[in-house]
Short mmCIF file of C-alpha atoms in Angstrom, two decimals:
data_model
loop_
_atom_site.label_atom_id
_atom_site.label_comp_id
_atom_site.label_asym_id
_atom_site.label_seq_id
_atom_site.Cartn_x
_atom_site.Cartn_y
_atom_site.Cartn_z
CA MET A 1 10.79 -34.82 32.73
CA GLU A 2 9.30 -38.31 30.48
CA ASN A 3 7.43 -35.05 28.82
CA MET A 4 10.08 -33.26 27.98
CA LEU A 5 11.81 -35.69 26.61
CA LEU A 6 9.16 -37.12 23.78
CA GLY A 7 9.81 -33.59 22.53
CA LEU A 8 13.46 -33.88 22.60
CA GLU A 9 12.87 -37.57 20.73
CA MET A 10 10.27 -35.51 18.44
CA LEU A 11 12.62 -32.25 17.32
CA ALA A 12 15.13 -35.05 16.56
CA ARG A 13 13.30 -36.81 13.25
CA TRP A 14 14.90 -35.33 9.76
CA ASP A 15 12.58 -33.79 8.67
CA VAL A 16 11.83 -31.55 11.89
CA VAL A 17 15.03 -30.53 11.66
CA LEU A 18 15.18 -29.83 7.73
CA ALA A 19 11.54 -27.53 8.29
CA LEU A 20 13.28 -26.22 11.59
CA PHE A 21 16.44 -24.93 9.18
CA VAL A 22 14.29 -23.95 6.18
CA GLY A 23 11.74 -21.41 8.53
CA SER A 24 14.68 -20.04 10.47
CA ILE A 25 17.25 -19.27 7.93
CA GLY A 26 13.85 -18.27 5.24
CA GLY A 27 12.06 -16.13 7.72
CA VAL A 28 15.52 -14.43 8.05
CA VAL A 29 15.60 -14.38 4.17
CA ILE A 30 11.60 -13.22 4.14
CA GLY A 31 11.73 -10.26 6.58
CA ALA A 32 15.05 -8.80 4.77
CA ILE A 33 13.18 -8.18 1.56
CA PRO A 34 10.44 -4.89 2.13
CA GLY A 35 7.38 -5.99 0.72
CA VAL A 36 6.87 -9.01 2.29
CA GLY A 37 7.24 -9.98 5.71
CA PRO A 38 5.75 -13.05 7.46
CA ALA A 39 2.42 -12.64 6.45
CA VAL A 40 2.12 -13.06 2.93
CA ALA A 41 5.66 -16.03 3.01
CA ILE A 42 3.15 -18.42 5.75
CA ALA A 43 0.37 -17.72 3.97
CA ILE A 44 1.89 -19.10 0.70
CA LEU A 45 2.91 -22.11 2.64
CA LEU A 46 -0.08 -22.89 4.38
CA PRO A 47 -1.48 -25.50 1.78
CA ALA A 48 1.48 -27.42 1.17
CA THR A 49 2.00 -27.45 5.39
CA PHE A 50 -0.89 -29.15 5.42
CA SER A 51 1.04 -32.71 3.78
CA LEU A 52 3.33 -32.27 6.59
CA ASP A 53 3.01 -34.03 9.80
CA PRO A 54 1.62 -31.60 12.11
CA ILE A 55 4.90 -30.73 14.43
CA VAL A 56 6.62 -30.22 11.15
CA GLY A 57 4.16 -27.74 9.28
CA LEU A 58 4.20 -26.51 12.67
CA THR A 59 8.10 -25.50 12.97
CA MET A 60 8.34 -24.58 9.39
CA LEU A 61 5.78 -21.67 10.07
CA LEU A 62 7.13 -20.98 14.30
CA GLY A 63 10.18 -20.63 11.97
CA ILE A 64 9.26 -17.56 10.10
CA TYR A 65 7.14 -16.45 12.03
CA GLY A 66 9.63 -16.17 14.59
CA SER A 67 12.38 -15.11 12.68
CA SER A 68 11.21 -13.11 10.21
CA MET A 69 11.46 -9.97 12.75
CA TYR A 70 15.57 -10.96 12.86
CA GLY A 71 15.67 -10.21 9.22
CA GLY A 72 13.12 -7.07 9.26
CA ALA A 73 15.85 -5.32 11.27
CA ILE A 74 18.25 -5.38 8.33
CA PRO A 75 16.92 -3.19 5.73
CA ALA A 76 15.19 -0.65 8.18
CA ILE A 77 18.94 -0.13 9.73
CA LEU A 78 20.44 0.14 6.47
CA ILE A 79 18.66 1.72 4.32
CA ASN A 80 14.98 3.10 6.55
CA THR A 81 13.05 0.96 5.52
CA PRO A 82 12.16 -2.09 7.62
CA GLY A 83 11.21 -5.41 5.87
CA THR A 84 8.96 -5.84 7.87
CA ALA A 85 6.01 -3.23 9.98
CA VAL A 86 7.26 -4.55 13.15
CA ASN A 87 10.38 -3.00 12.30
CA ALA A 88 9.29 0.47 12.15
CA LEU A 89 10.36 1.58 15.60
CA THR A 90 14.23 0.23 14.79
CA SER A 91 15.17 1.94 12.21
CA TYR A 92 14.21 5.37 14.22
CA ASP A 93 17.48 5.02 16.17
CA GLY A 94 18.69 1.86 13.97
CA TYR A 95 19.28 4.67 10.67
CA PRO A 96 20.50 7.29 12.93
CA MET A 97 24.00 4.95 14.29
CA THR A 98 24.39 3.74 10.48
CA GLN A 99 24.64 7.21 9.23
CA ALA A 100 27.38 7.48 11.61
CA GLY A 101 29.20 4.86 10.41
CA GLU A 102 28.15 2.16 12.87
CA GLY A 103 26.36 0.43 10.99
CA HIS A 104 27.68 -3.06 12.87
CA ARG A 105 27.38 -2.07 15.75
CA ALA A 106 23.64 -1.55 15.70
CA LEU A 107 22.74 -4.72 13.32
CA SER A 108 24.80 -6.48 16.10
CA LEU A 109 22.62 -4.78 19.12
CA ALA A 110 19.65 -5.70 17.19
CA TYR A 111 20.86 -8.83 16.50
CA SER A 112 21.94 -9.97 20.31
CA ALA A 113 18.71 -7.65 21.28
CA SER A 114 16.64 -9.85 19.20
CA PHE A 115 17.65 -13.17 20.68
CA TRP A 116 17.63 -12.10 24.39
CA GLY A 117 13.84 -11.48 23.75
CA GLY A 118 13.15 -14.79 22.08
CA ILE A 119 14.74 -16.76 24.54
CA PHE A 120 13.08 -14.44 27.31
CA GLY A 121 9.18 -15.22 26.09
CA ILE A 122 10.08 -18.95 25.46
CA GLY A 123 11.19 -19.22 28.76
CA CYS A 124 7.83 -17.74 30.05
CA LEU A 125 5.99 -19.86 27.86
CA ILE A 126 7.64 -23.13 29.31
CA LEU A 127 7.62 -21.32 32.81
CA LEU A 128 3.65 -21.31 31.98
CA SER A 129 3.02 -24.19 30.74
CA PRO A 130 2.70 -26.14 34.07
CA VAL A 131 -0.04 -23.48 35.08
CA LEU A 132 -2.04 -23.99 31.71
CA ALA A 133 -2.05 -27.67 32.56
CA LEU A 134 -3.71 -26.91 35.60
CA ILE A 135 -5.84 -23.78 34.34
CA ALA A 136 -6.65 -25.52 30.61
CA PRO A 137 -9.54 -28.31 31.90
CA MET A 138 -11.29 -25.67 33.94
CA PHE A 139 -11.67 -23.98 30.62
CA GLY A 140 -15.80 -25.35 29.36
CA SER A 141 -17.83 -24.37 26.52
CA ARG A 142 -18.90 -21.06 27.87
CA GLU A 143 -15.31 -20.13 29.20
CA ILE A 144 -14.01 -20.15 24.95
CA PHE A 145 -16.81 -18.37 24.09
CA LEU A 146 -16.77 -15.64 26.73
CA ALA A 147 -12.92 -15.91 25.88
CA ALA A 148 -13.27 -15.62 21.83
CA MET A 149 -15.86 -12.43 22.03
CA LEU A 150 -12.59 -10.79 24.56
CA GLY A 151 -10.14 -11.59 21.85
CA ILE A 152 -12.55 -9.63 18.99
CA ILE A 153 -13.16 -7.12 21.25
CA LEU A 154 -9.47 -6.21 21.72
CA VAL A 155 -8.56 -6.64 18.87
CA ILE A 156 -11.29 -4.21 17.47
CA LEU A 157 -10.27 -1.83 20.26
CA ALA A 158 -5.98 -2.01 19.45
CA HIS A 159 -7.15 -0.44 16.54
CA ARG A 160 -7.01 3.48 18.06
CA GLY A 161 -8.89 6.22 15.15
CA GLN A 162 -10.41 2.98 13.66
CA ILE A 163 -13.27 1.37 15.87
CA PHE A 164 -16.06 1.37 13.83
CA ALA A 165 -13.93 0.45 11.15
CA ALA A 166 -12.23 -2.81 12.44
CA GLY A 167 -15.42 -3.72 14.20
CA LEU A 168 -17.35 -3.67 10.74
CA LEU A 169 -14.65 -5.57 9.04
CA ALA A 170 -14.06 -8.46 12.09
CA MET A 171 -18.40 -9.02 11.88
CA PHE A 172 -17.84 -9.65 8.16
CA GLY A 173 -15.17 -11.59 9.05
CA ILE A 174 -17.44 -13.29 11.18
CA PHE A 175 -20.32 -13.49 8.76
CA LEU A 176 -17.76 -14.75 6.26
CA GLN A 177 -17.51 -17.94 8.51
CA THR A 178 -21.15 -18.45 8.09
CA VAL A 179 -21.41 -19.30 4.50
CA GLY A 180 -22.24 -22.90 4.12
CA LEU A 181 -23.69 -26.08 5.19
CA ASP A 182 -24.41 -25.65 8.64
CA ALA A 183 -22.61 -28.62 10.53
CA VAL A 184 -25.36 -28.97 12.88
CA THR A 185 -28.93 -28.61 11.14
CA TYR A 186 -27.54 -29.43 7.83
CA THR A 187 -29.42 -26.41 6.26
CA GLN A 188 -27.31 -23.83 3.70
CA ARG A 189 -26.48 -20.11 5.10
CA TYR A 190 -26.48 -17.62 2.95
CA THR A 191 -25.48 -19.57 -0.23
CA PHE A 192 -28.18 -18.00 -2.58
CA GLY A 193 -28.89 -20.78 -4.59
CA TYR A 194 -25.04 -21.07 -6.25
CA SER A 195 -23.08 -25.18 -5.13
CA PHE A 196 -19.42 -23.49 -4.82
CA LEU A 197 -20.93 -22.13 -1.69
CA THR A 198 -22.34 -24.93 0.01
CA SER A 199 -19.13 -26.40 1.60
CA GLY A 200 -18.60 -22.50 2.64
CA ILE A 201 -15.75 -19.83 2.43
CA ASN A 202 -12.05 -21.23 3.08
CA LEU A 203 -9.77 -19.46 5.06
CA ILE A 204 -6.97 -19.98 3.35
CA VAL A 205 -8.43 -18.78 0.24
CA VAL A 206 -9.08 -15.83 2.09
CA VAL A 207 -5.77 -15.44 4.18
CA LEU A 208 -3.77 -16.46 0.76
CA GLY A 209 -6.03 -13.06 -1.62
CA LEU A 210 -6.22 -10.33 2.09
CA PHE A 211 -2.73 -10.94 2.62
CA ALA A 212 -0.69 -12.32 -0.41
CA LEU A 213 -2.78 -11.09 -3.58
CA SER A 214 -3.21 -8.06 -1.92
CA GLN A 215 0.48 -7.78 -1.79
CA ALA A 216 1.28 -8.84 -5.18
CA PHE A 217 -0.82 -6.26 -6.94
CA PHE A 218 0.47 -3.49 -4.12
CA LEU A 219 3.54 -4.07 -5.84
CA LEU A 220 2.65 -4.45 -9.07
CA THR A 221 1.10 -1.24 -9.21
CA ALA A 222 3.91 0.61 -7.09
CA PRO A 223 6.64 2.44 -9.20
CA ASP A 224 9.21 -0.24 -9.36
CA SER A 225 12.23 0.38 -6.83
CA SER A 226 15.20 -1.29 -6.07
CA PRO A 227 16.48 -0.96 -2.53
CA ASP A 228 20.03 -0.43 -2.11
CA ALA A 229 22.60 -1.75 0.82
CA LYS A 230 25.69 -1.47 1.37
CA PRO A 231 27.77 -4.24 2.90
CA VAL A 232 28.67 -3.58 6.44
CA LYS A 233 32.35 -3.72 8.06
CA GLY A 234 32.97 -5.00 11.53
CA ARG A 235 32.54 -7.57 13.88
CA MET A 236 28.46 -8.66 14.20
CA SER A 237 29.80 -10.48 18.10
CA VAL A 238 30.26 -6.95 19.77
CA GLY A 239 26.44 -6.12 20.58
CA LEU A 240 26.53 -9.14 22.50
CA ARG A 241 29.38 -7.42 25.04
CA GLU A 242 27.01 -4.34 24.55
CA LEU A 243 24.10 -5.47 25.66
CA MET A 244 24.98 -6.82 28.96
CA LYS A 245 25.34 -2.74 29.89
CA HIS A 246 21.82 -2.35 29.21
CA LYS A 247 20.29 -5.91 30.98
CA ARG A 248 17.51 -3.70 32.89
CA VAL A 249 15.60 -2.44 29.42
CA ALA A 250 16.18 -5.60 27.44
CA THR A 251 14.41 -7.34 30.01
CA VAL A 252 11.79 -5.04 30.82
CA ALA A 253 11.58 -4.92 27.33
CA SER A 254 11.08 -8.72 27.03
CA GLY A 255 8.78 -8.17 30.07
CA PHE A 256 5.96 -5.97 27.64
CA GLY A 257 6.94 -8.57 25.04
CA VAL A 258 5.95 -11.26 26.93
CA ILE A 259 2.62 -9.74 28.42
CA LEU A 260 1.24 -7.67 25.56
CA GLY A 261 1.64 -11.02 23.79
CA MET A 262 -0.73 -12.82 25.75
CA ILE A 263 -3.13 -10.29 24.56
CA PRO A 264 -5.07 -10.88 21.49
CA GLY A 265 -4.95 -7.45 19.58
CA THR A 266 -1.87 -6.30 21.03
CA GLY A 267 0.74 -7.52 19.83
CA GLU A 268 4.05 -6.20 18.99
CA PHE A 269 3.46 -2.71 18.15
CA THR A 270 2.13 -2.38 21.69
CA ALA A 271 4.76 -3.82 23.56
CA GLN A 272 7.52 -1.82 20.78
CA PHE A 273 5.89 1.43 21.90
CA MET A 274 5.02 0.95 25.84
CA SER A 275 9.20 0.03 26.02
CA TYR A 276 10.74 2.19 23.91
CA THR A 277 8.82 4.62 26.45
CA TYR A 278 10.24 3.04 29.35
CA ALA A 279 13.67 3.38 27.51
CA GLN A 280 13.38 6.57 27.13
CA LYS A 281 12.36 7.63 30.33
CA THR A 282 14.96 5.59 32.61
CA SER A 283 17.65 6.52 30.62
CA LYS A 284 20.77 8.99 31.78
CA ASP A 285 20.67 10.28 27.88
CA PRO A 286 16.81 10.46 26.76
CA ASP A 287 17.75 13.09 24.37
CA LYS A 288 20.20 10.83 22.16
CA PHE A 289 16.21 8.77 21.17
CA GLY A 290 15.61 8.54 17.74
CA LYS A 291 19.16 10.03 17.09
CA GLY A 292 21.03 6.89 17.26
CA SER A 293 20.34 5.55 20.75
CA PRO A 294 21.38 1.62 21.29
CA GLU A 295 18.56 2.08 24.69
CA GLY A 296 16.43 2.49 21.84
CA LEU A 297 17.31 0.59 19.89
CA ILE A 298 17.16 -2.87 22.30
CA ALA A 299 14.07 -1.86 23.62
CA SER A 300 12.49 -1.89 20.40
CA GLU A 301 13.99 -5.98 18.86
CA ALA A 302 13.65 -7.33 22.16
CA ALA A 303 9.81 -6.13 23.06
CA ASN A 304 9.09 -7.59 19.74
CA ASN A 305 11.14 -10.92 19.76
CA ALA A 306 8.92 -11.24 23.42
CA VAL A 307 6.05 -11.62 21.23
CA PRO A 308 5.55 -15.18 19.17
CA ALA A 309 6.20 -16.91 22.30
CA ALA A 310 3.81 -15.52 24.22
CA ALA A 311 1.26 -15.50 21.16
CA MET A 312 1.16 -19.21 21.47
CA ILE A 313 -0.01 -19.10 25.10
CA PRO A 314 -3.71 -18.22 24.10
CA LEU A 315 -3.30 -20.31 20.81
CA LEU A 316 -2.04 -23.79 22.72
CA ALA A 317 -3.79 -23.42 26.49
CA LEU A 318 -8.01 -22.37 24.65
CA GLY A 319 -7.26 -22.65 20.61
CA ILE A 320 -7.81 -18.33 20.26
CA PRO A 321 -5.59 -16.93 18.53
CA GLY A 322 -4.77 -13.43 19.51
CA GLU A 323 -3.27 -11.47 15.67
CA ALA A 324 -3.67 -13.20 11.84
CA LEU A 325 -0.16 -14.86 12.61
CA THR A 326 -1.38 -17.29 14.86
CA ALA A 327 -4.52 -18.05 13.28
CA MET A 328 -3.05 -18.77 10.10
CA MET A 329 -1.07 -21.74 12.67
CA LEU A 330 -4.70 -22.84 13.98
CA SER A 331 -5.54 -23.80 10.36
CA VAL A 332 -2.86 -25.97 10.17
CA PHE A 333 -4.00 -27.44 13.72
CA TYR A 334 -7.12 -28.06 12.38
CA VAL A 335 -6.60 -30.08 9.36
CA HIS A 336 -4.50 -32.34 11.48
CA ASN A 337 -7.53 -33.00 14.01
CA VAL A 338 -5.08 -32.18 16.68
CA ILE A 339 -7.82 -29.35 18.72
CA PRO A 340 -5.28 -26.80 20.61
CA GLY A 341 -6.92 -25.96 23.65
CA PRO A 342 -7.74 -27.62 27.35
CA GLN A 343 -7.19 -31.52 25.64
CA LEU A 344 -4.09 -30.34 24.28
CA PHE A 345 -1.80 -30.34 27.73
CA GLN A 346 -3.32 -34.25 28.53
CA ASN A 347 -2.93 -35.79 24.90
CA ASN A 348 -0.74 -33.96 22.76
CA ILE A 349 1.94 -33.13 25.05
CA ASP A 350 4.79 -34.67 22.92
CA LEU A 351 3.72 -31.77 20.63
CA VAL A 352 3.69 -29.18 23.01
CA TYR A 353 7.38 -29.54 24.35
CA GLY A 354 8.55 -30.56 21.30
CA LEU A 355 7.56 -26.54 19.92
CA TYR A 356 9.22 -24.88 22.69
CA PHE A 357 11.80 -26.73 21.77
CA ALA A 358 11.87 -25.73 18.29
CA LEU A 359 11.46 -22.02 18.98
CA ILE A 360 14.37 -22.46 21.86
CA LEU A 361 16.27 -23.67 18.07
CA LEU A 362 15.50 -21.04 15.88
CA ASN A 363 16.53 -18.09 18.19
CA VAL A 364 20.19 -20.16 17.96
CA ILE A 365 20.10 -21.10 14.60
CA VAL A 366 19.21 -17.70 13.45
CA MET A 367 21.51 -15.93 15.79
CA VAL A 368 25.20 -17.93 14.84
CA PHE A 369 23.34 -17.23 10.64
CA LEU A 370 23.42 -13.63 11.04
CA LEU A 371 26.51 -12.77 12.33
CA PHE A 372 28.37 -14.81 9.48
CA SER A 373 26.07 -13.41 6.71
CA THR A 374 24.56 -10.24 7.15
CA ASN A 375 26.34 -8.87 4.42
CA LEU A 376 25.01 -12.15 1.95
CA LEU A 377 21.40 -10.92 2.69
CA THR A 378 22.18 -7.19 1.77
CA LYS A 379 22.35 -7.95 -1.55
CA ILE A 380 18.86 -10.09 -1.40
CA ILE A 381 17.51 -6.75 -0.30
CA ARG A 382 17.93 -4.95 -3.57
CA VAL A 383 15.53 -7.83 -5.36
CA PRO A 384 13.49 -5.17 -7.25
CA THR A 385 9.76 -4.59 -6.49
CA ARG A 386 7.78 -5.61 -9.19
CA PHE A 387 9.10 -9.23 -9.20
CA LEU A 388 8.58 -9.61 -6.29
CA GLY A 389 4.94 -9.13 -6.82
CA VAL A 390 5.41 -10.96 -9.59
CA MET A 391 6.78 -13.71 -8.00
CA ILE A 392 4.34 -13.19 -4.43
CA LEU A 393 1.13 -13.58 -7.17
CA ILE A 394 1.60 -17.16 -9.03
CA LEU A 395 3.21 -18.83 -6.24
CA SER A 396 -0.40 -17.55 -3.88
CA PHE A 397 -2.39 -18.62 -7.37
CA VAL A 398 -0.12 -22.19 -7.05
CA GLY A 399 -1.22 -22.34 -3.40
CA VAL A 400 -4.91 -21.47 -3.94
CA TYR A 401 -5.37 -24.05 -6.61
CA SER A 402 -3.46 -26.79 -4.39
CA LEU A 403 -5.96 -27.08 -1.50
CA ARG A 404 -9.11 -28.76 -3.67
CA ASN A 405 -8.06 -28.73 -7.49
CA SER A 406 -10.42 -25.49 -7.74
CA LEU A 407 -10.53 -22.34 -10.29
CA THR A 408 -13.67 -20.93 -8.20
CA ASP A 409 -11.48 -20.49 -5.14
CA CYS A 410 -8.52 -18.80 -7.55
CA MET A 411 -11.15 -16.17 -8.25
CA ILE A 412 -12.63 -15.65 -4.79
CA SER A 413 -9.20 -15.27 -3.69
CA ALA A 414 -7.94 -12.71 -6.49
CA GLY A 415 -11.66 -10.85 -5.15
CA PHE A 416 -9.93 -10.71 -1.63
CA GLY A 417 -6.96 -9.37 -2.56
CA VAL A 418 -8.64 -6.58 -4.68
CA LEU A 419 -10.41 -6.25 -1.49
CA GLY A 420 -7.22 -6.01 0.39
CA LEU A 421 -5.37 -4.03 -1.95
CA ILE A 422 -8.17 -1.27 -1.38
CA LEU A 423 -8.40 -1.35 2.90
CA LYS A 424 -4.06 -0.94 2.32
CA ARG A 425 -4.94 1.97 0.62
CA LEU A 426 -7.44 3.34 2.88
CA ASN A 427 -5.01 2.26 4.98
CA LEU A 428 -7.52 0.31 7.30
CA PRO A 429 -6.94 -3.09 9.23
CA ILE A 430 -6.88 -6.73 7.46
CA VAL A 431 -6.82 -8.71 10.61
CA PRO A 432 -9.48 -8.20 12.09
CA ILE A 433 -11.19 -10.16 8.65
CA ILE A 434 -9.38 -12.60 9.03
CA LEU A 435 -9.97 -13.40 13.56
CA GLY A 436 -13.41 -12.12 12.73
CA MET A 437 -13.35 -15.64 10.61
CA VAL A 438 -11.63 -17.52 12.93
CA LEU A 439 -13.29 -16.29 16.07
CA GLY A 440 -16.63 -15.99 15.21
CA GLY A 441 -16.52 -19.85 13.94
CA ILE A 442 -15.16 -20.42 17.30
CA MET A 443 -17.78 -18.69 19.35
CA GLU A 444 -20.84 -20.16 17.31
CA VAL A 445 -19.61 -23.62 17.62
CA LYS A 446 -19.20 -23.80 22.28
CA LEU A 447 -22.27 -20.79 22.43
CA ARG A 448 -24.14 -23.99 20.64
CA SER A 449 -22.87 -26.40 22.77
CA ALA A 450 -22.56 -23.83 25.99
CA LEU A 451 -26.97 -22.91 25.59
CA PRO A 452 -28.48 -26.48 26.02
CA ARG A 453 -27.29 -26.36 29.70
CA LEU A 454 -28.51 -22.54 30.70
CA LYS A 455 -31.56 -21.76 32.05
CA THR A 456 -31.48 -18.32 32.76
CA PRO A 457 -29.10 -15.97 30.66
CA PHE A 458 -26.89 -15.33 34.32
CA ASP A 459 -25.88 -19.20 33.32
CA MET A 460 -23.44 -17.52 31.41
CA ILE A 461 -21.33 -16.29 34.31
CA ASP A 462 -22.12 -18.39 36.84
CA ARG A 463 -19.22 -20.32 37.13
CA PRO A 464 -15.94 -18.85 38.60
CA ILE A 465 -13.68 -17.97 35.26
CA ALA A 466 -16.48 -17.57 33.09
CA PHE A 467 -17.23 -13.98 35.54
CA ILE A 468 -13.33 -13.60 35.88
CA ILE A 469 -13.69 -13.04 32.14
CA PHE A 470 -17.36 -11.39 31.34
CA THR A 471 -15.95 -9.39 34.70
CA LEU A 472 -12.65 -7.81 32.06
CA ILE A 473 -15.06 -7.59 28.90
CA VAL A 474 -17.06 -5.19 31.26
CA ILE A 475 -13.90 -3.15 32.26
CA VAL A 476 -12.17 -2.95 29.20
CA LEU A 477 -16.11 -2.04 27.66
CA ALA A 478 -15.82 0.69 30.15
CA LEU A 479 -12.62 1.65 29.60
CA HIS A 480 -12.93 3.15 26.42
CA ILE A 481 -16.35 4.84 27.15
CA ARG A 482 -14.60 6.42 29.67
CA THR A 483 -11.69 7.43 27.27
CA LEU A 484 -14.21 8.65 24.64
CA ILE A 485 -15.71 10.28 27.34
CA LYS A 486 -12.70 12.35 27.98
CA GLU A 487 -11.91 12.72 24.49
CA VAL A 488 -14.88 14.63 23.38
CA ARG A 489 -15.24 16.57 27.01
CA ALA A 490 -10.98 17.57 25.58
CA HIS A 491 -12.92 18.92 22.18
CA GLN A 492 -15.59 20.78 23.42
CA PRO A 493 -13.55 24.26 24.99
CA GLU A 494 -11.67 23.78 22.07
CA GLU A 495 -14.85 24.41 19.47
CA ASP A 496 -16.74 26.54 22.37
CA HIS A 497 -13.35 28.45 22.20
CA ASP A 498 -13.54 28.57 18.08
CA MET A 499 -16.52 30.02 18.16
CA HIS A 500 -16.11 32.91 20.66
CA ASP A 501 -13.87 34.02 18.33
CA SER A 502 -15.99 33.75 14.57
CA GLN A 503 -18.49 35.21 16.69
CA THR A 504 -16.54 38.25 18.14
CA ARG A 505 -15.34 38.79 14.70
#
């Protein structure tokens, strides 16, 4: 109770409240504009948050992260163009409802399901916090090293059909974090005699390049367009009552979001598709899915909004981010010398509870804002894409330059922007590079810390938690190899059949 009061006291500060409102409402607006998304916004704002207190900066970023999915549902439902990538499934049933003249009902259902998923995820996070506080001190250097390795493996394997490319990009990210002066031996690594590489390649410079500048280049090189979303008529509160008829679907979908949100590399997409599949298989009217099913809409929105709170669990407990947005937030912790992990729950428990309450409040603020401001947001959607590209470009370069007043950083970031654009054009993932940089750094530090205590390689897994994580790594790899073998065997009969047909001809 004392810790909860400390968290509330921290949240009552005027600057924290202001950051929460700016992040929450700004996140909705950013999510509602196709072509921006939370990753771009957080990347641009990162340099500005470094000068703020940790609770202020993190509250603003959490506001954008948690609220952007609310806003992303608006263009997905009204114009069949998802505001954020995770709202793609929302358009399957939301847009057909708009075509049937039920746009206000679809939006209201999306808001209500998002609110349900968000609060459910935060509730699970708060209930798990005492368990985290007990388990976290049991994680030493070798456990965190193995957990980070498991995270990288899961991130790579999550990119089905692109595993080889994702693995190479993750290794590229690991390589990038090794560039510069070694903090232990003070030797230069991969600097090639260039003085500007001595300080290393800054994570924020890479983040701004890969996410913000690449999106700016993408928008500027694409044909200019202004999406046209028409205002909706009707009460936005009708979805709250209808959601109660589908409590089971909303709760199960939120559960999928929490479970998969805690696992690095899976996140919203997997949670959405599993929830959507469950809702369709258990529905009394499965044929309506994809044609305007309220259950499908609820399943996708509840699942993706339960993920942000759940994604904070490995970040706060172990200091291991599960995806790009939490990796960006990790840099805010590091800048202020607040290290997430086992010591956080002992030394900064007030900050932890402050973040919990901030997550609850942001969902309430966003829900109230959307009930009265949806038609205002439909006008914001009409911003021309090339104007957006120019604004993102300017703000990105301002953010990069403000880090160290360095033009070299701007050029490096521009280079990564071009790389990000190429990866987008080739439909290859960007996230493995960022997580490779973050998790690679964690792995190097923890491995160095653990090695002096090891006499044999088996000492690495001689403790219970280390052995459990190692077993999980083996199981994950074994399951993936098994899947590959099945796929190869499934293709062999088809090839044999084709060869037989060609011979008979």
